[in-house]
Tab-separated table of C-alpha atoms in Angstrom:
chain	number	residue	atom	x	y	z
A	1	MET	CA	9.408	22.759	4.949
A	2	VAL	CA	12.795	20.931	5.012
A	3	LYS	CA	15.216	21.206	2.087
A	4	ALA	CA	16.764	17.688	1.353
A	5	ALA	CA	20.562	17.590	1.311
A	6	ASN	CA	20.984	17.203	-2.303
A	7	SER	CA	24.497	18.363	-2.704
A	8	ARG	CA	25.974	17.691	-6.223
A	9	GLY	CA	29.338	16.676	-4.489
A	10	THR	CA	31.444	17.918	-7.248
A	11	ALA	CA	35.284	18.890	-6.391
A	12	PRO	CA	36.118	22.787	-6.976
A	13	GLY	CA	36.509	23.565	-10.597
A	14	THR	CA	34.772	20.686	-12.171
A	15	PRO	CA	30.993	21.087	-13.661
A	16	PRO	CA	28.277	20.283	-11.203
A	17	ARG	CA	26.467	16.802	-11.529
A	18	THR	CA	22.935	16.840	-13.100
A	19	ARG	CA	20.319	16.130	-10.558
A	20	ILE	CA	18.076	13.566	-11.777
A	21	LEU	CA	14.745	13.012	-9.701
A	22	VAL	CA	12.495	9.832	-10.716
A	23	VAL	CA	9.321	10.017	-8.846
A	24	GLY	CA	7.875	6.382	-8.669
A	25	GLY	CA	9.227	3.207	-8.092
A	26	GLY	CA	7.027	0.827	-10.284
A	27	TYR	CA	7.751	-0.266	-13.747
A	28	VAL	CA	8.952	2.929	-15.383
A	29	GLY	CA	10.549	4.292	-12.212
A	30	MET	CA	12.595	1.151	-11.284
A	31	TYR	CA	13.434	0.196	-14.711
A	32	THR	CA	14.361	4.089	-15.730
A	33	ALA	CA	16.710	4.337	-12.831
A	34	LEU	CA	18.308	0.921	-13.386
A	35	ARG	CA	19.256	1.852	-16.791
A	36	LEU	CA	20.275	5.229	-15.739
A	37	GLN	CA	22.774	3.745	-13.465
A	38	ARG	CA	24.343	1.437	-16.037
A	39	LYS	CA	24.672	3.997	-18.667
A	40	LEU	CA	25.669	7.371	-16.593
A	41	ARG	CA	29.342	7.940	-16.534
A	42	ALA	CA	30.759	8.163	-12.921
A	43	GLY	CA	30.367	11.671	-11.843
A	44	GLU	CA	27.981	12.454	-14.827
A	45	ALA	CA	24.738	12.807	-12.767
A	46	GLU	CA	23.055	11.720	-9.370
A	47	VAL	CA	19.713	10.015	-9.720
A	48	THR	CA	17.303	10.248	-6.673
A	49	VAL	CA	14.121	7.761	-6.601
A	50	VAL	CA	11.188	8.614	-4.530
A	51	SER	CA	8.841	5.869	-4.059
A	52	ALA	CA	6.047	5.102	-1.514
A	53	GLU	CA	7.217	1.756	-1.239
A	54	PRO	CA	10.793	0.257	-0.764
A	55	TYR	CA	9.988	-2.296	-3.460
A	56	MET	CA	8.638	-2.639	-7.045
A	57	THR	CA	5.669	-4.904	-7.487
A	58	TYR	CA	5.493	-7.331	-10.505
A	59	GLN	CA	1.653	-6.911	-10.653
A	60	PRO	CA	1.218	-9.796	-13.227
A	61	PHE	CA	1.876	-12.098	-10.410
A	62	LEU	CA	-0.265	-10.991	-7.858
A	63	PRO	CA	-3.098	-13.406	-8.682
A	64	GLU	CA	-0.890	-16.297	-8.391
A	65	ALA	CA	0.761	-14.714	-4.952
A	66	ALA	CA	-3.002	-14.722	-3.937
A	67	ALA	CA	-3.643	-18.249	-4.686
A	68	GLY	CA	-0.447	-19.475	-3.048
A	69	SER	CA	1.407	-20.192	-6.109
A	70	ILE	CA	3.978	-17.760	-5.557
A	71	SER	CA	5.451	-16.374	-2.368
A	72	PRO	CA	4.558	-12.477	-1.887
A	73	ARG	CA	8.284	-11.870	-1.258
A	74	HIS	CA	9.188	-12.817	-4.909
A	75	VAL	CA	6.785	-10.835	-6.692
A	76	VAL	CA	8.235	-7.582	-5.379
A	77	VAL	CA	12.058	-6.216	-6.045
A	78	PRO	CA	13.589	-4.278	-3.455
A	79	LEU	CA	14.804	-0.918	-4.669
A	80	ARG	CA	17.778	-0.574	-2.605
A	81	ARG	CA	19.166	-3.925	-3.724
A	82	VAL	CA	18.815	-3.277	-7.290
A	83	LEU	CA	19.657	0.685	-7.508
A	84	GLY	CA	22.729	0.381	-5.369
A	85	LYS	CA	24.093	3.727	-7.213
A	86	CYS	CA	20.941	5.678	-6.598
A	87	ARG	CA	19.405	7.653	-3.742
A	88	ILE	CA	16.205	6.193	-2.308
A	89	VAL	CA	13.431	8.320	-0.679
A	90	ILE	CA	10.713	6.275	0.717
A	91	GLY	CA	7.909	8.952	0.724
A	92	GLU	CA	4.771	10.073	-0.896
A	93	ALA	CA	5.292	12.750	-3.691
A	94	GLN	CA	2.751	15.639	-2.666
A	95	ARG	CA	3.380	18.163	-5.229
A	96	ILE	CA	5.708	19.198	-8.463
A	97	ASP	CA	6.919	22.616	-8.705
A	98	HIS	CA	8.871	22.171	-12.194
A	99	ALA	CA	9.205	25.809	-12.676
A	100	LYS	CA	11.063	25.824	-9.411
A	101	ARG	CA	12.669	22.403	-10.322
A	102	THR	CA	11.409	21.073	-6.843
A	103	ALA	CA	9.468	18.260	-5.337
A	104	THR	CA	7.606	18.218	-2.231
A	105	VAL	CA	7.735	14.788	-0.474
A	106	ALA	CA	6.170	13.695	2.721
A	107	THR	CA	8.432	10.952	4.004
A	108	LEU	CA	7.916	8.281	6.770
A	109	ALA	CA	9.755	10.605	9.350
A	110	THR	CA	7.817	13.525	8.375
A	111	GLU	CA	5.114	13.375	10.901
A	112	ASP	CA	7.441	12.651	13.795
A	113	GLU	CA	9.879	15.381	12.677
A	114	GLY	CA	7.154	18.008	12.888
A	115	THR	CA	9.263	20.345	10.254
A	116	GLY	CA	7.016	19.742	7.239
A	117	PRO	CA	7.451	17.502	4.213
A	118	LEU	CA	11.064	17.422	2.465
A	119	GLU	CA	11.681	19.536	-0.575
A	120	ILE	CA	13.767	17.936	-2.967
A	121	GLU	CA	15.591	20.093	-5.797
A	122	TYR	CA	16.315	18.574	-9.241
A	123	ASP	CA	17.504	19.433	-12.954
A	124	GLU	CA	15.884	16.565	-14.757
A	125	LEU	CA	12.298	15.080	-13.728
A	126	VAL	CA	10.953	11.647	-14.439
A	127	LEU	CA	7.562	11.543	-13.389
A	128	ALA	CA	6.239	8.034	-13.292
A	129	PRO	CA	4.081	7.564	-10.038
A	130	GLY	CA	1.754	5.191	-11.977
A	131	SER	CA	-2.042	4.967	-10.986
A	132	VAL	CA	-4.396	4.281	-8.359
A	133	SER	CA	-7.702	2.424	-8.139
A	134	ARG	CA	-10.799	4.297	-9.735
A	135	THR	CA	-13.498	3.955	-7.516
A	136	LEU	CA	-17.260	5.261	-7.837
A	137	PRO	CA	-19.568	6.519	-5.616
A	138	VAL	CA	-21.043	3.361	-5.066
A	139	PRO	CA	-22.708	2.934	-1.212
A	140	GLY	CA	-20.913	0.722	0.869
A	141	LEU	CA	-18.134	0.511	-1.475
A	142	ALA	CA	-15.481	2.310	0.715
A	143	ASP	CA	-16.787	0.211	3.748
A	144	TYR	CA	-16.804	-3.209	2.358
A	145	ALA	CA	-14.931	-3.703	-0.770
A	146	ILE	CA	-11.213	-5.211	-1.422
A	147	GLY	CA	-9.025	-3.693	-4.040
A	148	PHE	CA	-6.493	-5.741	-6.037
A	149	LYS	CA	-3.721	-3.604	-7.129
A	150	THR	CA	-0.716	-4.005	-4.513
A	151	VAL	CA	0.684	-7.282	-2.760
A	152	GLU	CA	-0.890	-6.270	0.500
A	153	GLU	CA	-4.194	-6.460	-1.010
A	154	ALA	CA	-3.751	-9.645	-2.762
A	155	ILE	CA	-2.589	-11.247	0.491
A	156	GLY	CA	-5.028	-9.938	2.442
A	157	LEU	CA	-7.443	-11.147	-0.274
A	158	ARG	CA	-6.130	-14.608	0.060
A	159	ASN	CA	-6.248	-14.661	3.924
A	160	HIS	CA	-9.969	-13.359	3.569
A	161	VAL	CA	-11.090	-16.147	1.236
A	162	ILE	CA	-9.961	-18.720	3.519
A	163	GLU	CA	-11.173	-16.960	6.526
A	164	GLN	CA	-14.669	-17.083	5.005
A	165	LEU	CA	-14.371	-20.787	4.404
A	166	ASP	CA	-13.790	-21.125	8.225
A	167	ILE	CA	-16.829	-18.967	8.974
A	168	ALA	CA	-18.914	-21.284	6.606
A	169	SER	CA	-17.443	-24.335	8.043
A	170	SER	CA	-18.102	-23.176	11.747
A	171	THR	CA	-21.303	-21.305	11.703
A	172	ARG	CA	-24.893	-22.450	12.714
A	173	ASP	CA	-26.540	-19.680	10.797
A	174	PRO	CA	-27.383	-20.653	7.234
A	175	ALA	CA	-27.904	-17.010	6.075
A	176	LEU	CA	-24.197	-16.298	7.498
A	177	ARG	CA	-22.541	-19.520	5.598
A	178	ASP	CA	-24.355	-18.431	2.172
A	179	ALA	CA	-22.772	-14.903	2.403
A	180	ALA	CA	-19.604	-16.099	3.510
A	181	LEU	CA	-19.466	-18.554	0.548
A	182	THR	CA	-20.518	-15.934	-2.030
A	183	PHE	CA	-17.523	-13.987	-3.630
A	184	VAL	CA	-18.303	-11.000	-6.005
A	185	PHE	CA	-15.616	-9.521	-8.170
A	186	VAL	CA	-16.447	-6.335	-10.155
A	187	GLY	CA	-14.445	-5.505	-13.200
A	188	GLY	CA	-13.734	-8.028	-16.231
A	189	GLY	CA	-10.287	-6.618	-17.091
A	190	TYR	CA	-7.090	-8.382	-16.536
A	191	ALA	CA	-7.038	-7.825	-12.520
A	192	GLY	CA	-10.650	-8.993	-12.145
A	193	VAL	CA	-10.713	-12.105	-14.238
A	194	GLU	CA	-7.117	-13.430	-13.294
A	195	ALA	CA	-7.870	-12.385	-9.417
A	196	LEU	CA	-11.318	-14.519	-9.676
A	197	GLY	CA	-9.890	-17.327	-12.088
A	198	GLU	CA	-6.979	-18.090	-9.553
A	199	LEU	CA	-8.830	-17.522	-6.364
A	200	GLU	CA	-11.732	-19.902	-7.244
A	201	ASP	CA	-9.018	-22.413	-8.305
A	202	MET	CA	-7.547	-22.245	-4.755
A	203	ALA	CA	-10.908	-22.107	-2.998
A	204	ARG	CA	-11.982	-25.445	-5.052
A	205	ASP	CA	-8.600	-27.051	-3.900
A	206	ALA	CA	-8.925	-25.748	-0.248
A	207	VAL	CA	-12.818	-26.966	0.401
A	208	ARG	CA	-11.266	-30.596	-0.006
A	209	TYR	CA	-10.082	-30.183	3.587
A	210	TYR	CA	-13.509	-28.961	5.028
A	211	HIS	CA	-15.698	-31.796	5.923
A	212	ASN	CA	-18.843	-29.958	5.292
A	213	ILE	CA	-18.309	-27.730	2.558
A	214	LYS	CA	-18.521	-28.903	-1.405
A	215	PRO	CA	-17.299	-26.759	-4.213
A	216	GLU	CA	-20.720	-26.377	-5.649
A	217	ASP	CA	-21.921	-24.814	-2.067
A	218	MET	CA	-19.534	-21.620	-3.271
A	219	LYS	CA	-20.898	-18.818	-5.488
A	220	TRP	CA	-18.553	-16.798	-7.515
A	221	VAL	CA	-20.008	-13.683	-9.526
A	222	LEU	CA	-18.005	-11.615	-11.992
A	223	VAL	CA	-19.824	-8.255	-12.513
A	224	GLU	CA	-18.800	-6.338	-15.867
A	225	ALA	CA	-20.544	-2.917	-16.877
A	226	SER	CA	-19.415	-3.694	-20.884
A	227	ASP	CA	-20.713	-6.428	-23.031
A	228	HIS	CA	-17.407	-8.104	-23.025
A	229	ILE	CA	-14.681	-9.168	-20.882
A	230	LEU	CA	-10.620	-9.037	-21.627
A	231	PRO	CA	-10.938	-6.794	-24.485
A	232	GLU	CA	-7.064	-6.950	-24.812
A	233	VAL	CA	-7.275	-10.601	-26.281
A	234	GLY	CA	-9.942	-9.996	-28.895
A	235	PRO	CA	-13.614	-10.564	-28.935
A	236	GLU	CA	-13.451	-14.416	-29.896
A	237	LEU	CA	-11.216	-15.256	-26.651
A	238	GLY	CA	-13.146	-12.942	-24.674
A	239	VAL	CA	-16.236	-15.048	-25.644
A	240	TYR	CA	-14.536	-18.357	-25.042
A	241	THR	CA	-13.269	-16.813	-21.712
A	242	VAL	CA	-16.858	-16.146	-20.495
A	243	ARG	CA	-18.153	-19.960	-21.675
A	244	GLU	CA	-14.879	-21.255	-19.451
A	245	LEU	CA	-15.669	-19.434	-16.599
A	246	ARG	CA	-19.641	-20.223	-16.877
A	247	ARG	CA	-18.602	-23.986	-17.196
A	248	ARG	CA	-16.810	-23.751	-13.985
A	249	ASN	CA	-20.150	-22.356	-12.631
A	250	ILE	CA	-18.890	-18.830	-12.287
A	251	ASP	CA	-21.933	-16.412	-12.854
A	252	VAL	CA	-20.697	-14.051	-15.442
A	253	ARG	CA	-23.003	-10.843	-15.615
A	254	LEU	CA	-22.225	-8.612	-18.495
A	255	GLU	CA	-23.649	-5.082	-19.142
A	256	THR	CA	-24.232	-5.156	-15.330
A	257	ARG	CA	-23.262	-2.601	-12.762
A	258	LEU	CA	-22.949	-2.858	-9.188
A	259	GLU	CA	-25.327	-0.304	-7.419
A	260	SER	CA	-24.699	-1.108	-3.908
A	261	CYS	CA	-23.008	-3.041	-1.380
A	262	GLU	CA	-24.403	-1.651	2.062
A	263	ASN	CA	-24.984	-3.894	4.716
A	264	ARG	CA	-22.991	-7.017	2.988
A	265	VAL	CA	-25.622	-7.262	0.204
A	266	ALA	CA	-24.228	-6.492	-3.426
A	267	VAL	CA	-27.274	-5.179	-5.314
A	268	LEU	CA	-26.740	-5.388	-9.117
A	269	SER	CA	-28.525	-3.012	-11.942
A	270	ASP	CA	-30.324	-5.997	-13.176
A	271	GLY	CA	-31.940	-6.624	-9.950
A	272	ALA	CA	-29.978	-9.376	-8.648
A	273	ARG	CA	-29.045	-9.189	-4.980
A	274	PHE	CA	-26.210	-11.389	-3.197
A	275	PRO	CA	-25.750	-11.457	0.689
A	276	THR	CA	-22.036	-11.243	0.498
A	277	ARG	CA	-18.814	-10.560	2.796
A	278	THR	CA	-16.633	-10.626	-0.172
A	279	VAL	CA	-16.672	-7.645	-2.825
A	280	VAL	CA	-13.606	-7.148	-4.809
A	281	TRP	CA	-13.405	-3.991	-6.716
A	282	THR	CA	-11.193	-4.015	-10.000
A	283	ALA	CA	-12.918	-1.729	-12.028
A	284	GLY	CA	-10.431	0.054	-13.545
A	285	VAL	CA	-7.531	2.827	-12.677
A	286	LYS	CA	-6.852	6.526	-12.654
A	287	PRO	CA	-3.786	8.692	-12.705
A	288	HIS	CA	-1.912	9.129	-9.580
A	289	PRO	CA	-3.029	12.516	-7.675
A	290	VAL	CA	0.454	14.045	-7.875
A	291	LEU	CA	-0.096	14.768	-11.601
A	292	ALA	CA	-3.015	17.221	-10.682
A	293	ALA	CA	-0.811	18.791	-7.891
A	294	SER	CA	1.920	19.733	-10.686
A	295	ASP	CA	2.238	22.351	-13.036
A	296	LEU	CA	2.760	20.107	-16.092
A	297	PRO	CA	0.220	19.816	-19.053
A	298	ARG	CA	-2.188	16.976	-18.788
A	299	THR	CA	-4.993	15.380	-21.182
A	300	GLU	CA	-8.707	15.516	-20.558
A	301	ARG	CA	-8.187	11.823	-18.572
A	302	GLY	CA	-5.648	13.563	-16.266
A	303	ARG	CA	-2.471	11.979	-17.757
A	304	LEU	CA	0.740	13.960	-18.719
A	305	THR	CA	0.781	15.013	-22.448
A	306	CYS	CA	3.788	13.351	-23.844
A	307	THR	CA	5.901	13.332	-26.982
A	308	ALA	CA	6.929	10.106	-29.053
A	309	PHE	CA	10.370	11.113	-27.481
A	310	LEU	CA	8.628	10.636	-24.049
A	311	THR	CA	9.370	14.066	-22.919
A	312	VAL	CA	6.336	16.178	-21.476
A	313	ASP	CA	4.904	18.221	-24.397
A	314	GLY	CA	6.198	21.791	-24.581
A	315	VAL	CA	8.104	21.509	-21.201
A	316	GLU	CA	12.128	21.038	-21.049
A	317	HIS	CA	13.599	18.753	-18.762
A	318	ALA	CA	10.537	16.756	-17.900
A	319	TRP	CA	9.877	13.044	-18.823
A	320	SER	CA	7.316	10.548	-18.326
A	321	ALA	CA	6.190	7.280	-19.175
A	322	GLY	CA	3.524	4.386	-18.354
A	323	ASP	CA	0.322	4.755	-16.578
A	324	ALA	CA	0.931	8.528	-16.159
A	325	ALA	CA	1.811	9.356	-19.601
A	326	ALA	CA	-0.415	9.756	-22.735
A	327	VAL	CA	2.203	8.724	-25.478
A	328	PRO	CA	1.413	8.579	-29.020
A	329	ASP	CA	1.245	5.341	-30.790
A	330	ILE	CA	3.328	6.254	-33.741
A	331	THR	CA	2.988	2.632	-35.154
A	332	ALA	CA	-0.906	2.643	-35.078
A	333	GLU	CA	-2.838	3.268	-38.639
A	334	GLU	CA	-5.394	5.539	-37.205
A	335	PRO	CA	-3.876	9.082	-36.035
A	336	GLY	CA	-3.944	10.300	-32.402
A	337	ARG	CA	-3.913	6.863	-30.835
A	338	GLU	CA	-2.105	6.568	-27.642
A	339	CYS	CA	-0.032	3.656	-26.277
A	340	ALA	CA	-2.195	1.432	-23.780
A	341	PRO	CA	-1.120	2.050	-20.052
A	342	ASN	CA	-0.088	-1.571	-19.668
A	343	ALA	CA	3.399	-3.176	-18.537
A	344	GLN	CA	4.213	-4.306	-22.215
A	345	HIS	CA	4.602	-0.678	-22.943
A	346	ALA	CA	5.908	0.699	-19.715
A	347	VAL	CA	8.829	-1.574	-19.528
A	348	ARG	CA	9.973	-0.838	-23.172
A	349	GLN	CA	9.138	2.783	-22.645
A	350	ALA	CA	11.387	2.937	-19.635
A	351	LYS	CA	14.310	1.797	-21.547
A	352	VAL	CA	13.759	4.518	-24.560
A	353	LEU	CA	13.194	7.229	-21.663
A	354	ALA	CA	16.387	6.574	-20.159
A	355	ASP	CA	18.357	6.326	-23.309
A	356	ASN	CA	16.815	9.539	-24.370
A	357	LEU	CA	17.753	11.299	-21.050
A	358	VAL	CA	21.268	10.425	-20.953
A	359	ALA	CA	21.484	11.334	-24.886
A	360	SER	CA	20.105	14.672	-23.723
A	361	LEU	CA	22.884	15.295	-21.136
A	362	ARG	CA	25.428	14.655	-23.722
A	363	GLY	CA	23.973	16.668	-26.697
A	364	GLU	CA	22.759	13.584	-28.986
A	365	LEU	CA	19.965	12.875	-30.830
A	366	LEU	CA	16.810	11.480	-29.283
A	367	THR	CA	14.712	8.504	-30.592
A	368	GLU	CA	10.948	8.055	-30.489
A	369	TYR	CA	9.318	5.319	-28.665
A	370	ALA	CA	7.764	2.769	-31.450
A	371	HIS	CA	6.374	-0.635	-30.327
A	372	LYS	CA	3.632	-2.631	-32.093
A	373	TYR	CA	1.443	-4.158	-29.587
A	374	ALA	CA	2.560	-7.782	-29.396
A	375	GLY	CA	-0.641	-9.286	-27.619
A	376	SER	CA	-1.699	-10.541	-24.300
A	377	VAL	CA	-1.819	-13.312	-22.071
A	378	ALA	CA	-4.146	-13.963	-19.300
A	379	SER	CA	-4.231	-16.893	-16.434
A	380	LEU	CA	-7.493	-18.149	-15.694
A	381	GLY	CA	-6.151	-20.469	-12.825
A	382	LEU	CA	-3.879	-23.515	-13.136
A	383	HIS	CA	-3.246	-24.872	-16.221
A	384	LYS	CA	-5.902	-22.571	-17.686
A	385	GLY	CA	-5.721	-19.328	-19.839
A	386	VAL	CA	-6.130	-17.461	-22.915
A	387	ALA	CA	-3.270	-15.624	-25.010
A	388	LEU	CA	-3.206	-13.655	-28.298
A	389	LEU	CA	0.136	-13.211	-29.572
A	390	TYR	CA	1.019	-11.830	-32.758
A	391	GLY	CA	-2.312	-12.916	-33.975
A	392	ARG	CA	-2.199	-16.217	-33.015
A	393	LYS	CA	-4.911	-17.439	-30.363
A	394	LEU	CA	-3.932	-19.953	-27.537
A	395	LYS	CA	-6.634	-21.559	-24.972
A	396	ALA	CA	-6.168	-23.656	-21.841
A	397	TYR	CA	-2.762	-25.486	-21.045
A	398	PRO	CA	-0.849	-23.974	-23.842
A	399	ALA	CA	-2.082	-20.367	-23.069
A	400	TRP	CA	-1.281	-20.812	-19.588
A	401	LEU	CA	2.253	-22.199	-20.121
A	402	MET	CA	2.615	-18.990	-22.272
A	403	HIS	CA	1.487	-16.732	-19.616
A	404	ARG	CA	4.226	-18.180	-17.161
A	405	THR	CA	6.967	-18.281	-19.574
A	406	TYR	CA	6.676	-14.580	-20.849
A	407	HIS	CA	6.180	-13.013	-17.382
A	408	LEU	CA	9.112	-15.284	-16.129
A	409	SER	CA	11.180	-13.693	-18.773
A	410	ARG	CA	9.831	-10.087	-17.950
A	411	VAL	CA	10.183	-10.262	-13.987
A	412	PRO	CA	13.204	-8.019	-12.885
A	413	THR	CA	16.307	-9.549	-11.906
A	414	PHE	CA	17.983	-12.943	-12.249
A	415	ASN	CA	17.544	-13.458	-8.715
A	416	ARG	CA	13.819	-13.083	-8.865
A	417	LYS	CA	13.480	-15.260	-11.699
A	418	MET	CA	15.309	-18.153	-10.219
A	419	ARG	CA	12.860	-18.132	-6.932
A	420	VAL	CA	9.942	-17.932	-8.911
A	421	LEU	CA	10.868	-20.852	-10.949
A	422	ALA	CA	11.926	-22.578	-7.764
A	423	GLU	CA	8.629	-22.042	-6.501
A	424	TRP	CA	6.613	-23.280	-9.531
A	425	THR	CA	8.707	-26.469	-9.612
A	426	LEU	CA	7.917	-27.395	-5.867
A	427	SER	CA	4.260	-26.143	-6.583
A	428	GLY	CA	4.233	-29.103	-9.185
A	429	LEU	CA	5.457	-31.746	-6.934
A	430	PHE	CA	3.665	-31.060	-3.690
A	431	LYS	CA	0.186	-29.879	-2.694
A	432	ARG	CA	-1.023	-26.098	-2.581
A	433	GLU	CA	-0.264	-24.624	0.998
A	434	ILE	CA	-4.024	-23.730	2.183
A	435	VAL	CA	-3.508	-21.642	5.421
A	436	SER	CA	-4.970	-18.066	6.455
A	437	LEU	CA	-2.321	-15.811	8.170
A	438	GLY	CA	-4.991	-13.075	8.880
A	439	SER	CA	-3.461	-12.442	12.119
A	440	LEU	CA	-0.506	-10.637	10.419
A	441	GLU	CA	-2.749	-7.789	9.801
A	442	HIS	CA	-2.888	-7.117	13.548
A	443	PRO	CA	0.463	-8.235	14.764
A	444	ARG	CA	0.109	-6.675	18.371
A	445	ALA	CA	-3.448	-8.270	19.153
A	446	GLU	CA	-2.043	-11.255	21.278
A	447	PHE	CA	0.558	-8.799	23.115
A	448	GLU	CA	-2.300	-6.390	23.822
A	449	LEU	CA	-4.252	-9.541	25.344
A	450	ALA	CA	-1.514	-10.576	27.576
A	451	ALA	CA	-1.260	-7.136	28.723
A	452	GLY	CA	-4.610	-6.830	29.566
A	453	GLN	CA	-5.723	-4.313	26.934
A	454	GLY	CA	-8.270	-6.605	25.138
A	455	HIS	CA	-9.861	-9.866	25.263
A	456	LYS	CA	-10.770	-12.283	22.527
A	457	PHE	CA	-13.955	-13.436	24.162
A	458	PRO	CA	-16.010	-11.669	26.944
A	459	PRO	CA	-15.272	-12.914	30.572
A	460	PRO	CA	-17.645	-15.285	31.873
A	461	PRO	CA	-20.225	-13.761	34.326
A	462	PRO	CA	-19.648	-14.199	38.129
A	463	ALA	CA	-20.776	-17.114	40.060
A	464	PRO	CA	-23.853	-16.255	42.213
A	465	ASN	CA	-23.224	-15.927	45.830
A	466	PRO	CA	-23.520	-19.502	47.599
A	467	PRO	CA	-26.512	-19.795	50.270
A	468	LYS	CA	-25.313	-19.763	53.402
A	469	ASP	CA	-25.300	-22.843	55.897
A	470	SER	CA	-28.408	-22.346	58.121
A	471	GLN	CA	-26.622	-24.649	60.813
A	472	GLY	CA	-23.804	-22.211	61.068
């Protein structure tokens, strides 16, 4: 174990600076650190941010990035650029020992150093690692399914879908063609519905450039275990969304589960079987594993037990918000209700958390987090969407426009806002880019081939020995 050089850096005779550790670089982690560096006085505290990735991903834009409407670089915010006054550590938090005020972090250099993970000491902890995909023991899921929670997964899925069109266009096997043109999405929440809507729209646009594929040759299937989709927009808009998807020949199967996807065959609980090369899993999330590797109190569902002040209940000097935290919703009519783990709450909670942390350092009063849910917006593809805002229902183009307007206002930094707006403007003037860059996932393949370490195709068999001339 190596202790981090976390000196308080104060001159002799002056009080030491408070060491604030922010675990997580997502919505809560980045926005909290951003507000802390704006509100803290010079020399008052030092902020260290531990994040598995050097950027924050604006997840509502992942479907549009997958569909090619936005460049992948513009749906992420580089932490070092926006958190110039913070110390950034790229690594995975493995354990939190709050009793000793230490966090164990495996960095990118840990394996090469051979001296064990880093141990970072702190005085105040903001634990906001977010969530990870919740998987089930479905046979074949780990081998064949694709997630949709990171920008890498979104771009990988885009490349994969276009690659399936190329396979279907070039194969002489009808069974392989049908499997390549069948796309199964599991999960009827935001991630599943928006990803399916945007990618189906993109694929429908792409097949115009294939001489032997028509839009009706593709089969898109949405599998949802409950009897409705998009519960956040209400039952009426949920029914409208199902009707709209089915109008686009998308097979929506409610009260249905994925039972197996072994051998590239999706087997559903209603008896349907779909030979497919694409299974996208978006059936929920679960708390990050580091929460279980801490000595902080958790709920039955594994989230941190928090107060409305965004402190960890019954624990001093520990704070949390977002997906990792069970925060009471004091605006709800029924008692015991918690804030939904979504971006709308996370961004607002980060602001209150940072303000309360600064107030705590200065001995001032804390403020309770209170935000009445404003509603939800969802995109179903280009110029298509649903929205429920302050009780008002929007459909089709108005909802899609509201979706873009809202998320453009929420994406961090002016730089990213302008880049996204410029891309949307250009996409309205020119045709969509339809190209797969799947080789990016294996960047050394071409060099390995050149170096003689691999072959794209097997070498031809040697020619038979020519017959000898009988006349010598």
